[in-house]
Tab-separated table of N, CA and C in Angstrom:
chain	number	residue	atom	x	y	z
A	1	MET	N	109.291	111.818	362.926
A	1	MET	CA	109.602	110.817	363.913
A	1	MET	C	110.002	109.530	363.210
A	2	ASP	N	111.111	108.916	363.597
A	2	ASP	CA	111.503	107.630	363.057
A	2	ASP	C	110.626	106.558	363.657
A	3	VAL	N	110.146	105.660	362.794
A	3	VAL	CA	109.291	104.595	363.274
A	3	VAL	C	110.053	103.289	363.436
A	4	MET	N	111.256	103.219	362.903
A	4	MET	CA	112.089	102.041	363.071
A	4	MET	C	113.425	102.486	363.642
A	5	ASP	N	114.010	101.649	364.478
A	5	ASP	CA	115.335	101.998	364.961
A	5	ASP	C	116.353	101.625	363.882
A	6	MET	N	117.609	101.879	364.132
A	6	MET	CA	118.642	101.681	363.120
A	6	MET	C	118.791	100.210	362.718
A	7	SER	N	118.327	99.279	363.542
A	7	SER	CA	118.427	97.861	363.205
A	7	SER	C	117.317	97.418	362.270
A	8	GLY	N	116.329	98.283	362.015
A	8	GLY	CA	115.213	97.917	361.157
A	8	GLY	C	114.127	97.162	361.895
A	9	ALA	N	114.176	97.188	363.220
A	9	ALA	CA	113.177	96.472	364.014
A	9	ALA	C	111.793	97.054	363.783
A	10	LEU	N	110.805	96.188	363.844
A	10	LEU	CA	109.419	96.622	363.688
A	10	LEU	C	108.929	97.276	364.973
A	11	PRO	N	107.910	98.120	364.874
A	11	PRO	CA	107.354	98.753	366.080
A	11	PRO	C	106.783	97.706	367.033
A	12	GLU	N	106.735	98.068	368.295
A	12	GLU	CA	106.141	97.189	369.302
A	12	GLU	C	104.651	97.009	369.023
A	13	PRO	N	104.114	95.809	369.269
A	13	PRO	CA	102.671	95.610	369.108
A	13	PRO	C	101.898	96.497	370.074
A	14	GLY	N	100.728	96.898	369.661
A	14	GLY	CA	99.868	97.711	370.507
A	14	GLY	C	98.430	97.271	370.358
A	15	PRO	N	97.529	97.946	371.038
A	15	PRO	CA	96.121	97.555	370.962
A	15	PRO	C	95.507	97.803	369.581
A	16	CYS	N	96.124	98.673	368.782
A	16	CYS	CA	95.541	99.031	367.483
A	16	CYS	C	96.259	98.391	366.302
A	17	ALA	N	97.482	97.889	366.495
A	17	ALA	CA	98.230	97.313	365.373
A	17	ALA	C	99.346	96.406	365.868
A	18	ARG	N	99.695	95.458	365.005
A	18	ARG	CA	100.816	94.561	365.258
A	18	ARG	C	101.492	94.297	363.928
A	19	SER	N	102.815	94.290	363.918
A	19	SER	CA	103.579	94.009	362.701
A	19	SER	C	104.462	92.796	362.921
A	20	TYR	N	104.587	91.985	361.878
A	20	TYR	CA	105.473	90.822	361.922
A	20	TYR	C	105.865	90.475	360.490
A	21	THR	N	106.835	89.608	360.338
A	21	THR	CA	107.277	89.239	358.995
A	21	THR	C	106.889	87.800	358.675
A	22	VAL	N	106.621	87.583	357.399
A	22	VAL	CA	106.391	86.252	356.837
A	22	VAL	C	107.216	86.205	355.558
A	23	GLY	N	108.341	85.520	355.617
A	23	GLY	CA	109.240	85.518	354.468
A	23	GLY	C	109.652	86.943	354.145
A	24	PRO	N	109.521	87.359	352.880
A	24	PRO	CA	109.925	88.714	352.505
A	24	PRO	C	108.856	89.775	352.782
A	25	PHE	N	107.726	89.369	353.325
A	25	PHE	CA	106.610	90.286	353.552
A	25	PHE	C	106.596	90.817	354.980
A	26	THR	N	106.216	92.076	355.123
A	26	THR	CA	105.880	92.630	356.432
A	26	THR	C	104.366	92.675	356.502
A	27	VAL	N	103.825	92.034	357.524
A	27	VAL	CA	102.378	92.008	357.728
A	27	VAL	C	102.040	93.008	358.818
A	28	VAL	N	101.080	93.883	358.536
A	28	VAL	CA	100.579	94.837	359.526
A	28	VAL	C	99.120	94.495	359.785
A	29	GLU	N	98.835	94.084	361.009
A	29	GLU	CA	97.453	93.807	361.405
A	29	GLU	C	96.831	95.076	361.961
A	30	PHE	N	95.701	95.470	361.399
A	30	PHE	CA	94.889	96.531	361.993
A	30	PHE	C	93.985	95.832	362.998
A	31	ARG	N	93.928	96.346	364.243
A	31	ARG	CA	93.177	95.675	365.302
A	31	ARG	C	92.101	96.577	365.886
A	32	GLY	N	90.991	95.972	366.255
A	32	GLY	CA	89.928	96.706	366.942
A	32	GLY	C	89.280	97.741	366.047
A	33	GLU	N	88.909	98.860	366.646
A	33	GLU	CA	88.273	99.945	365.905
A	33	GLU	C	89.349	100.830	365.278
A	34	VAL	N	89.346	100.904	363.964
A	34	VAL	CA	90.328	101.713	363.243
A	34	VAL	C	89.625	102.985	362.797
A	35	ASP	N	89.920	104.048	363.535
A	35	ASP	CA	89.281	105.338	363.278
A	35	ASP	C	90.282	106.445	363.562
A	36	LEU	N	89.810	107.658	363.618
A	36	LEU	CA	90.696	108.797	363.837
A	36	LEU	C	91.488	108.670	365.137
A	37	VAL	N	90.893	108.074	366.154
A	37	VAL	CA	91.560	107.929	367.453
A	37	VAL	C	92.762	106.992	367.352
A	38	SER	N	92.644	105.922	366.604
A	38	SER	CA	93.725	104.935	366.523
A	38	SER	C	94.662	105.148	365.331
A	39	ALA	N	94.353	106.095	364.473
A	39	ALA	CA	95.119	106.275	363.231
A	39	ALA	C	96.607	106.534	363.469
A	40	ASP	N	96.954	107.364	364.437
A	40	ASP	CA	98.374	107.669	364.672
A	40	ASP	C	99.150	106.427	365.090
A	41	CYS	N	98.551	105.609	365.941
A	41	CYS	CA	99.188	104.364	366.383
A	41	CYS	C	99.436	103.442	365.189
A	42	ILE	N	98.449	103.317	364.331
A	42	ILE	CA	98.562	102.429	363.175
A	42	ILE	C	99.546	102.990	362.155
A	43	ARG	N	99.567	104.292	361.981
A	43	ARG	CA	100.481	104.926	361.023
A	43	ARG	C	101.937	104.591	361.352
A	44	VAL	N	102.275	104.472	362.621
A	44	VAL	CA	103.636	104.078	363.003
A	44	VAL	C	103.979	102.733	362.356
A	45	HIS	N	103.030	101.808	362.381
A	45	HIS	CA	103.264	100.475	361.812
A	45	HIS	C	103.311	100.509	360.285
A	46	THR	N	102.375	101.208	359.658
A	46	THR	CA	102.372	101.248	358.188
A	46	THR	C	103.574	102.026	357.655
A	47	ASP	N	103.973	103.086	358.344
A	47	ASP	CA	105.156	103.836	357.905
A	47	ASP	C	106.423	102.997	358.043
A	48	ALA	N	106.532	102.226	359.121
A	48	ALA	CA	107.698	101.355	359.285
A	48	ALA	C	107.729	100.292	358.196
A	49	ALA	N	106.573	99.737	357.890
A	49	ALA	CA	106.502	98.672	356.885
A	49	ALA	C	106.836	99.174	355.487
A	50	THR	N	106.558	100.432	355.210
A	50	THR	CA	106.779	100.989	353.866
A	50	THR	C	108.009	101.885	353.793
A	51	ALA	N	108.863	101.843	354.790
A	51	ALA	CA	109.990	102.776	354.872
A	51	ALA	C	111.126	102.460	353.901
A	52	HIS	N	111.303	101.201	353.538
A	52	HIS	CA	112.465	100.874	352.703
A	52	HIS	C	112.057	100.534	351.269
A	53	ARG	N	113.008	100.671	350.373
A	53	ARG	CA	112.772	100.378	348.948
A	53	ARG	C	112.379	98.913	348.774
A	54	GLY	N	111.416	98.707	347.896
A	54	GLY	CA	111.006	97.346	347.564
A	54	GLY	C	110.202	96.644	348.638
A	55	ALA	N	109.677	97.389	349.590
A	55	ALA	CA	108.906	96.775	350.682
A	55	ALA	C	107.724	95.993	350.124
A	56	ARG	N	107.535	94.811	350.639
A	56	ARG	CA	106.385	93.975	350.280
A	56	ARG	C	105.519	93.887	351.527
A	57	VAL	N	104.379	94.547	351.479
A	57	VAL	CA	103.542	94.732	352.663
A	57	VAL	C	102.197	94.051	352.470
A	58	ILE	N	101.746	93.415	353.528
A	58	ILE	CA	100.399	92.858	353.588
A	58	ILE	C	99.707	93.515	354.768
A	59	VAL	N	98.565	94.140	354.532
A	59	VAL	CA	97.760	94.699	355.619
A	59	VAL	C	96.623	93.720	355.876
A	60	ASP	N	96.578	93.204	357.095
A	60	ASP	CA	95.561	92.232	357.495
A	60	ASP	C	94.455	92.966	358.240
A	61	LEU	N	93.296	93.069	357.601
A	61	LEU	CA	92.159	93.771	358.203
A	61	LEU	C	91.258	92.844	359.015
A	62	ARG	N	91.524	91.555	359.027
A	62	ARG	CA	90.634	90.626	359.742
A	62	ARG	C	90.471	90.947	361.219
A	63	PRO	N	91.530	91.356	361.954
A	63	PRO	CA	91.331	91.675	363.375
A	63	PRO	C	90.626	93.016	363.620
A	64	ALA	N	90.405	93.793	362.577
A	64	ALA	CA	89.735	95.095	362.730
A	64	ALA	C	88.229	94.871	362.813
A	65	THR	N	87.636	95.364	363.881
A	65	THR	CA	86.191	95.210	364.054
A	65	THR	C	85.412	96.328	363.388
A	66	PHE	N	86.077	97.460	363.142
A	66	PHE	CA	85.430	98.622	362.540
A	66	PHE	C	86.484	99.411	361.789
A	67	ILE	N	86.147	99.865	360.586
A	67	ILE	CA	87.026	100.780	359.863
A	67	ILE	C	86.193	101.936	359.330
A	68	ASP	N	86.801	103.118	359.321
A	68	ASP	CA	86.120	104.287	358.757
A	68	ASP	C	87.056	104.955	357.756
A	69	CYS	N	86.757	106.196	357.415
A	69	CYS	CA	87.561	106.895	356.407
A	69	CYS	C	89.012	107.074	356.856
A	70	ALA	N	89.264	107.127	358.151
A	70	ALA	CA	90.651	107.220	358.623
A	70	ALA	C	91.425	105.963	358.234
A	71	ALA	N	90.795	104.814	358.342
A	71	ALA	CA	91.433	103.558	357.945
A	71	ALA	C	91.706	103.549	356.448
A	72	LEU	N	90.744	104.012	355.674
A	72	LEU	CA	90.935	104.066	354.223
A	72	LEU	C	92.069	105.023	353.867
A	73	GLY	N	92.164	106.128	354.593
A	73	GLY	CA	93.263	107.066	354.386
A	73	GLY	C	94.613	106.440	354.697
A	74	LEU	N	94.678	105.647	355.766
A	74	LEU	CA	95.921	104.952	356.109
A	74	LEU	C	96.318	103.974	355.008
A	75	LEU	N	95.334	103.266	354.471
A	75	LEU	CA	95.620	102.319	353.393
A	75	LEU	C	96.150	103.039	352.156
A	76	CYS	N	95.527	104.155	351.807
A	76	CYS	CA	95.973	104.924	350.633
A	76	CYS	C	97.376	105.479	350.839
A	77	ARG	N	97.650	105.981	352.033
A	77	ARG	CA	98.984	106.508	352.337
A	77	ARG	C	100.032	105.393	352.247
A	78	ALA	N	99.724	104.244	352.836
A	78	ALA	CA	100.662	103.124	352.808
A	78	ALA	C	100.894	102.649	351.374
A	79	ARG	N	99.846	102.603	350.581
A	79	ARG	CA	99.985	102.195	349.178
A	79	ARG	C	100.895	103.164	348.426
A	80	ARG	N	100.650	104.448	348.595
A	80	ARG	CA	101.470	105.448	347.911
A	80	ARG	C	102.935	105.317	348.328
A	81	ARG	N	103.192	105.172	349.621
A	81	ARG	CA	104.573	105.045	350.107
A	81	ARG	C	105.236	103.788	349.538
A	82	ALA	N	104.523	102.676	349.542
A	82	ALA	CA	105.090	101.426	349.028
A	82	ALA	C	105.400	101.549	347.539
A	83	LEU	N	104.450	102.036	346.763
A	83	LEU	CA	104.654	102.146	345.316
A	83	LEU	C	105.737	103.159	344.972
A	84	ASP	N	105.801	104.267	345.705
A	84	ASP	CA	106.843	105.275	345.466
A	84	ASP	C	108.239	104.709	345.676
A	85	ARG	N	108.350	103.673	346.482
A	85	ARG	CA	109.646	103.067	346.789
A	85	ARG	C	109.843	101.738	346.048
A	86	GLY	N	109.011	101.495	345.046
A	86	GLY	CA	109.156	100.279	344.252
A	86	GLY	C	108.648	99.031	344.931
A	87	GLY	N	107.793	99.182	345.924
A	87	GLY	CA	107.266	98.044	346.659
A	87	GLY	C	105.850	97.687	346.261
A	88	SER	N	105.225	96.896	347.103
A	88	SER	CA	103.853	96.470	346.848
A	88	SER	C	103.089	96.406	348.161
A	89	ILE	N	101.770	96.430	348.045
A	89	ILE	CA	100.919	96.308	349.224
A	89	ILE	C	99.661	95.545	348.824
A	90	ASP	N	99.286	94.587	349.651
A	90	ASP	CA	98.095	93.777	349.437
A	90	ASP	C	97.295	93.733	350.728
A	91	LEU	N	96.031	93.338	350.606
A	91	LEU	CA	95.145	93.284	351.768
A	91	LEU	C	94.671	91.865	352.033
A	92	VAL	N	94.494	91.566	353.310
A	92	VAL	CA	93.752	90.389	353.732
A	92	VAL	C	92.474	90.927	354.339
A	93	CYS	N	91.359	90.570	353.724
A	93	CYS	CA	90.082	91.146	354.145
A	93	CYS	C	88.977	90.131	353.907
A	94	THR	N	88.227	89.815	354.957
A	94	THR	CA	87.138	88.845	354.832
A	94	THR	C	85.802	89.376	355.332
A	95	ARG	N	85.814	90.447	356.094
A	95	ARG	CA	84.554	90.963	356.641
A	95	ARG	C	83.740	91.624	355.530
A	96	PRO	N	82.488	91.207	355.377
A	96	PRO	CA	81.648	91.769	354.305
A	96	PRO	C	81.546	93.299	354.345
A	97	LEU	N	81.446	93.884	355.522
A	97	LEU	CA	81.329	95.343	355.602
A	97	LEU	C	82.607	96.034	355.125
A	98	HIS	N	83.750	95.487	355.485
A	98	HIS	CA	85.022	96.066	355.040
A	98	HIS	C	85.174	95.928	353.526
A	99	LEU	N	84.823	94.760	353.008
A	99	LEU	CA	84.889	94.556	351.559
A	99	LEU	C	83.944	95.515	350.835
A	100	ARG	N	82.779	95.727	351.415
A	100	ARG	CA	81.817	96.654	350.806
A	100	ARG	C	82.364	98.082	350.802
A	101	MET	N	82.982	98.503	351.917
A	101	MET	CA	83.566	99.855	351.961
A	101	MET	C	84.627	100.026	350.877
A	102	LEU	N	85.456	99.018	350.701
A	102	LEU	CA	86.484	99.084	349.661
A	102	LEU	C	85.844	99.162	348.274
A	103	ARG	N	84.798	98.385	348.064
A	103	ARG	CA	84.123	98.377	346.765
A	103	ARG	C	83.407	99.700	346.499
A	104	VAL	N	82.656	100.201	347.475
A	104	VAL	CA	81.882	101.438	347.299
A	104	VAL	C	82.797	102.634	347.033
A	105	THR	N	83.952	102.662	347.671
A	105	THR	CA	84.886	103.779	347.484
A	105	THR	C	85.778	103.602	346.254
A	106	GLY	N	85.712	102.438	345.630
A	106	GLY	CA	86.542	102.167	344.462
A	106	GLY	C	87.946	101.708	344.800
A	107	LEU	N	88.250	101.574	346.083
A	107	LEU	CA	89.604	101.175	346.476
A	107	LEU	C	89.883	99.703	346.193
A	108	ASP	N	88.842	98.916	345.987
A	108	ASP	CA	89.058	97.504	345.672
A	108	ASP	C	89.842	97.324	344.370
A	109	SER	N	89.807	98.312	343.498
A	109	SER	CA	90.564	98.208	342.245
A	109	SER	C	92.038	98.591	342.418
A	110	TYR	N	92.400	99.134	343.564
A	110	TYR	CA	93.781	99.535	343.824
A	110	TYR	C	94.538	98.557	344.717
A	111	PHE	N	93.819	97.644	345.351
A	111	PHE	CA	94.439	96.688	346.266
A	111	PHE	C	94.072	95.268	345.854
A	112	ARG	N	95.071	94.415	345.771
A	112	ARG	CA	94.796	92.991	345.620
A	112	ARG	C	94.386	92.495	346.998
A	113	SER	N	93.306	91.734	347.045
A	113	SER	CA	92.779	91.278	348.322
A	113	SER	C	92.633	89.769	348.320
A	114	SER	N	92.876	89.175	349.484
A	114	SER	CA	92.742	87.735	349.642
A	114	SER	C	92.171	87.444	351.021
A	115	ALA	N	91.823	86.190	351.260
A	115	ALA	CA	91.225	85.808	352.536
A	115	ALA	C	92.257	85.461	353.603
A	116	THR	N	93.504	85.190	353.205
A	116	THR	CA	94.526	84.808	354.181
A	116	THR	C	95.883	85.405	353.818
A	117	VAL	N	96.717	85.536	354.828
A	117	VAL	CA	98.100	85.975	354.607
A	117	VAL	C	98.830	84.932	353.766
A	118	ALA	N	98.586	83.660	354.049
A	118	ALA	CA	99.264	82.582	353.322
A	118	ALA	C	98.970	82.631	351.828
A	119	ALA	N	97.750	82.994	351.456
A	119	ALA	CA	97.390	83.058	350.035
A	119	ALA	C	98.183	84.134	349.306
A	120	ILE	N	98.478	85.225	349.975
A	120	ILE	CA	99.244	86.308	349.347
A	120	ILE	C	100.734	86.004	349.367
A	121	SER	N	101.211	85.456	350.464
A	121	SER	CA	102.656	85.263	350.626
A	121	SER	C	103.173	83.996	349.953
A	122	ALA	N	102.278	83.180	349.416
A	122	ALA	CA	102.698	81.916	348.769
A	122	ALA	C	103.428	82.171	347.464
């Protein structure tokens, strides 16, 4: 399934994700509970953000109230897609539980993380 139309437009915002641009970056906000139920909705956004060569992606986890292994899987998939196409992916993450999940799983060493989108996009 194509996640972007021929104009390169971003997917429509939904209850689980929203995408927008800041300069050369595409920001994907994970919203609400990010689990197996919402994974397909979010994948549309992460796949669109990582679809082109050299994509510079920021995933903002601040609006996510809960993340589980499905969320971590989405992050790993998005990272692989971005890197395979010569791009990059960074995280905005401030919730202690989310930071702990990244640290415990070892994913904190694969993602640069900051407290704000502005800090990464500067």
